[in-house]
Amino acid sequence: MKPRIAIIGGSGFSELLRKSKSVKIKTKYGSPSDSVEIGEFSGKTVTFLPRHGKKRNLPPHTINYKANIFALKKIGVEKIIGVTSVGSLKKKIKPPCIFIPNDYMNLWGIQTYYEKEIVHVTPEVDESMRKIVVEQAKSIGANVYEGVYVQTTGPRLETKAEINFLKNYADVVGMNMATEATLSKELGLKYVNISSVDNYANGVLSESLTFEQILQNARKNSNQIKKLLKNVVKVIE
Ligand code: HPA
């Protein structure tokens, strides 16, 4: 069976699939981050794409997003669930917790498939999938927040001055979701995001932020996100 649902996330999520096979896909935009896994998950045929590669060797600014999203479209995917890690811009969004963006900001480095045609899509996350994700997150008792995701380019974290600016306009900051959402919209794919809130962004607290803190909270959130994915995949059509 062809997968209609894709999960893009960290390499840890590939173990979710049963009876999976690896498929290498080439696109006119180049190669995706790695081969995709296609297998069974929660009663459906699902494909998984490790955003940073199976060996986790692709930092955010080197990811070929156009190839990633195009590859999924090429194999028949219609719906994408992107799982990302974010920093909280608001004290009340206390990590570790889960964040489901209802909108996003991407003021720099916007990517597009429309290089030779004048087409302007209206960016948005898919509201019907989003409702399901929020409902399912609440039903498993997750500590879940909704709001605006702002994308920075990475790979470095943000300066305190940058966070001081961004916190007036958004709730969490990350490096991937906005590009995936926009490119999916351009290809007519439905996209929803589940973010693992792994830290307070730099300067939100007086203590300094380390990468180790981010990794620790990501590990704490990962089981709950797997459970949420299972429930979401079960109920989306
Ligand atoms: N900033 C940007 N991206 C992130 C962060 C952050 O603080 N935490 C996890 N991904």
PDB file of N, CA, C and O and ligand atoms in Angstrom, residues 85-88 149 152 156-158 163 173-175 196 198-202 209 214, ligand 1:
ATOM      1  N   SER A  85      11.766  20.449  17.317  1.00  0.00           N
ATOM      2  CA  SER A  85      12.163  20.888  18.649  1.00  0.00           C
ATOM      3  C   SER A  85      12.140  22.421  18.660  1.00  0.00           C
ATOM      4  O   SER A  85      12.550  23.058  17.686  1.00  0.00           O
ATOM      5  N   VAL A  86      11.641  23.010  19.745  1.00  0.00           N
ATOM      6  CA  VAL A  86      11.580  24.472  19.823  1.00  0.00           C
ATOM      7  C   VAL A  86      12.001  24.975  21.201  1.00  0.00           C
ATOM      8  O   VAL A  86      12.001  24.231  22.181  1.00  0.00           O
ATOM      9  N   GLY A  87      12.299  26.262  21.233  1.00  0.00           N
ATOM     10  CA  GLY A  87      12.542  26.950  22.493  1.00  0.00           C
ATOM     11  C   GLY A  87      11.331  27.820  22.814  1.00  0.00           C
ATOM     12  O   GLY A  87      10.706  28.383  21.917  1.00  0.00           O
ATOM     13  N   SER A  88      11.012  27.939  24.107  1.00  0.00           N
ATOM     14  CA  SER A  88       9.849  28.740  24.508  1.00  0.00           C
ATOM     15  C   SER A  88      10.225  30.213  24.653  1.00  0.00           C
ATOM     16  O   SER A  88      11.256  30.555  25.225  1.00  0.00           O
ATOM     17  N   TYR A 149       4.688  30.073  15.912  1.00  0.00           N
ATOM     18  CA  TYR A 149       6.069  29.565  15.806  1.00  0.00           C
ATOM     19  C   TYR A 149       6.854  30.552  14.947  1.00  0.00           C
ATOM     20  O   TYR A 149       6.386  30.940  13.884  1.00  0.00           O
ATOM     21  N   THR A 152      13.958  30.692  12.856  1.00  0.00           N
ATOM     22  CA  THR A 152      15.264  31.317  12.619  1.00  0.00           C
ATOM     23  C   THR A 152      16.081  30.344  11.762  1.00  0.00           C
ATOM     24  O   THR A 152      15.663  29.202  11.561  1.00  0.00           O
ATOM     25  N   ARG A 156      23.253  28.266  14.871  1.00  0.00           N
ATOM     26  CA  ARG A 156      23.443  28.775  16.236  1.00  0.00           C
ATOM     27  C   ARG A 156      22.076  29.086  16.843  1.00  0.00           C
ATOM     28  O   ARG A 156      21.093  29.298  16.132  1.00  0.00           O
ATOM     29  N   LEU A 157      22.019  29.105  18.170  1.00  0.00           N
ATOM     30  CA  LEU A 157      20.809  29.570  18.840  1.00  0.00           C
ATOM     31  C   LEU A 157      20.738  31.095  18.681  1.00  0.00           C
ATOM     32  O   LEU A 157      21.623  31.700  18.079  1.00  0.00           O
ATOM     33  N   GLU A 158      19.700  31.709  19.218  1.00  0.00           N
ATOM     34  CA  GLU A 158      19.499  33.140  19.030  1.00  0.00           C
ATOM     35  C   GLU A 158      20.225  33.926  20.122  1.00  0.00           C
ATOM     36  O   GLU A 158      20.443  33.422  21.225  1.00  0.00           O
ATOM     37  N   ILE A 163      15.966  37.282  20.866  1.00  0.00           N
ATOM     38  CA  ILE A 163      14.817  36.695  21.583  1.00  0.00           C
ATOM     39  C   ILE A 163      13.949  37.790  22.199  1.00  0.00           C
ATOM     40  O   ILE A 163      12.717  37.724  22.153  1.00  0.00           O
ATOM     41  N   VAL A 173      10.284  29.371  19.286  1.00  0.00           N
ATOM     42  CA  VAL A 173      11.240  29.586  18.189  1.00  0.00           C
ATOM     43  C   VAL A 173      11.896  28.256  17.834  1.00  0.00           C
ATOM     44  O   VAL A 173      12.238  27.465  18.705  1.00  0.00           O
ATOM     45  N   GLY A 174      11.997  28.027  16.509  1.00  0.00           N
ATOM     46  CA  GLY A 174      12.625  26.802  16.023  1.00  0.00           C
ATOM     47  C   GLY A 174      13.250  27.059  14.666  1.00  0.00           C
ATOM     48  O   GLY A 174      13.261  28.203  14.186  1.00  0.00           O
ATOM     49  N   MET A 175      13.757  25.996  14.045  1.00  0.00           N
ATOM     50  CA  MET A 175      14.537  26.203  12.818  1.00  0.00           C
ATOM     51  C   MET A 175      13.992  25.498  11.572  1.00  0.00           C
ATOM     52  O   MET A 175      14.669  25.469  10.543  1.00  0.00           O
ATOM     53  N   SER A 196       8.152  19.873  20.198  1.00  0.00           N
ATOM     54  CA  SER A 196       8.603  19.484  21.530  1.00  0.00           C
ATOM     55  C   SER A 196       9.287  20.722  22.116  1.00  0.00           C
ATOM     56  O   SER A 196      10.297  21.192  21.586  1.00  0.00           O
ATOM     57  N   ASP A 198      11.648  22.218  24.323  1.00  0.00           N
ATOM     58  CA  ASP A 198      12.780  21.593  25.005  1.00  0.00           C
ATOM     59  C   ASP A 198      13.593  22.552  25.872  1.00  0.00           C
ATOM     60  O   ASP A 198      14.496  22.123  26.584  1.00  0.00           O
ATOM     61  N   ASN A 199      13.322  23.840  25.761  1.00  0.00           N
ATOM     62  CA  ASN A 199      14.100  24.817  26.552  1.00  0.00           C
ATOM     63  C   ASN A 199      13.375  26.153  26.540  1.00  0.00           C
ATOM     64  O   ASN A 199      12.492  26.379  25.722  1.00  0.00           O
ATOM     65  N   TYR A 200      13.767  27.020  27.465  1.00  0.00           N
ATOM     66  CA  TYR A 200      13.403  28.426  27.336  1.00  0.00           C
ATOM     67  C   TYR A 200      14.426  29.033  26.384  1.00  0.00           C
ATOM     68  O   TYR A 200      15.636  28.765  26.503  1.00  0.00           O
ATOM     69  N   ALA A 201      13.967  29.847  25.442  1.00  0.00           N
ATOM     70  CA  ALA A 201      14.898  30.482  24.503  1.00  0.00           C
ATOM     71  C   ALA A 201      15.903  31.337  25.276  1.00  0.00           C
ATOM     72  O   ALA A 201      15.636  31.765  26.411  1.00  0.00           O
ATOM     73  N   ASN A 202      17.011  31.597  24.643  1.00  0.00           N
ATOM     74  CA  ASN A 202      18.128  32.306  25.281  1.00  0.00           C
ATOM     75  C   ASN A 202      17.689  33.665  25.853  1.00  0.00           C
ATOM     76  O   ASN A 202      17.175  34.500  25.117  1.00  0.00           O
ATOM     77  N   LEU A 209      21.611  29.250  28.647  1.00  0.00           N
ATOM     78  CA  LEU A 209      21.052  28.105  27.928  1.00  0.00           C
ATOM     79  C   LEU A 209      22.175  27.247  27.350  1.00  0.00           C
ATOM     80  O   LEU A 209      23.116  27.772  26.764  1.00  0.00           O
ATOM     81  N   ILE A 214      18.701  21.214  26.140  1.00  0.00           N
ATOM     82  CA  ILE A 214      17.742  20.972  25.049  1.00  0.00           C
ATOM     83  C   ILE A 214      17.614  19.465  24.809  1.00  0.00           C
ATOM     84  O   ILE A 214      16.513  18.922  24.737  1.00  0.00           O
TER      85      ILE A 214
HETATM   86  N1  HPA B   1      16.002  28.221  19.297  1.00  0.00           N
HETATM   87  C1  HPA B   1      15.888  27.746  18.047  1.00  0.00           C
HETATM   88  N2  HPA B   1      15.641  26.463  17.790  1.00  0.00           N
HETATM   89  C2  HPA B   1      15.476  25.639  18.832  1.00  0.00           C
HETATM   90  C3  HPA B   1      15.583  26.074  20.159  1.00  0.00           C
HETATM   91  C4  HPA B   1      15.848  27.446  20.401  1.00  0.00           C
HETATM   92  O1  HPA B   1      15.959  27.910  21.562  1.00  0.00           O
HETATM   93  N3  HPA B   1      15.379  24.983  20.946  1.00  0.00           N
HETATM   94  C5  HPA B   1      15.144  23.924  20.136  1.00  0.00           C
HETATM   95  N4  HPA B   1      15.210  24.317  18.839  1.00  0.00           N
END
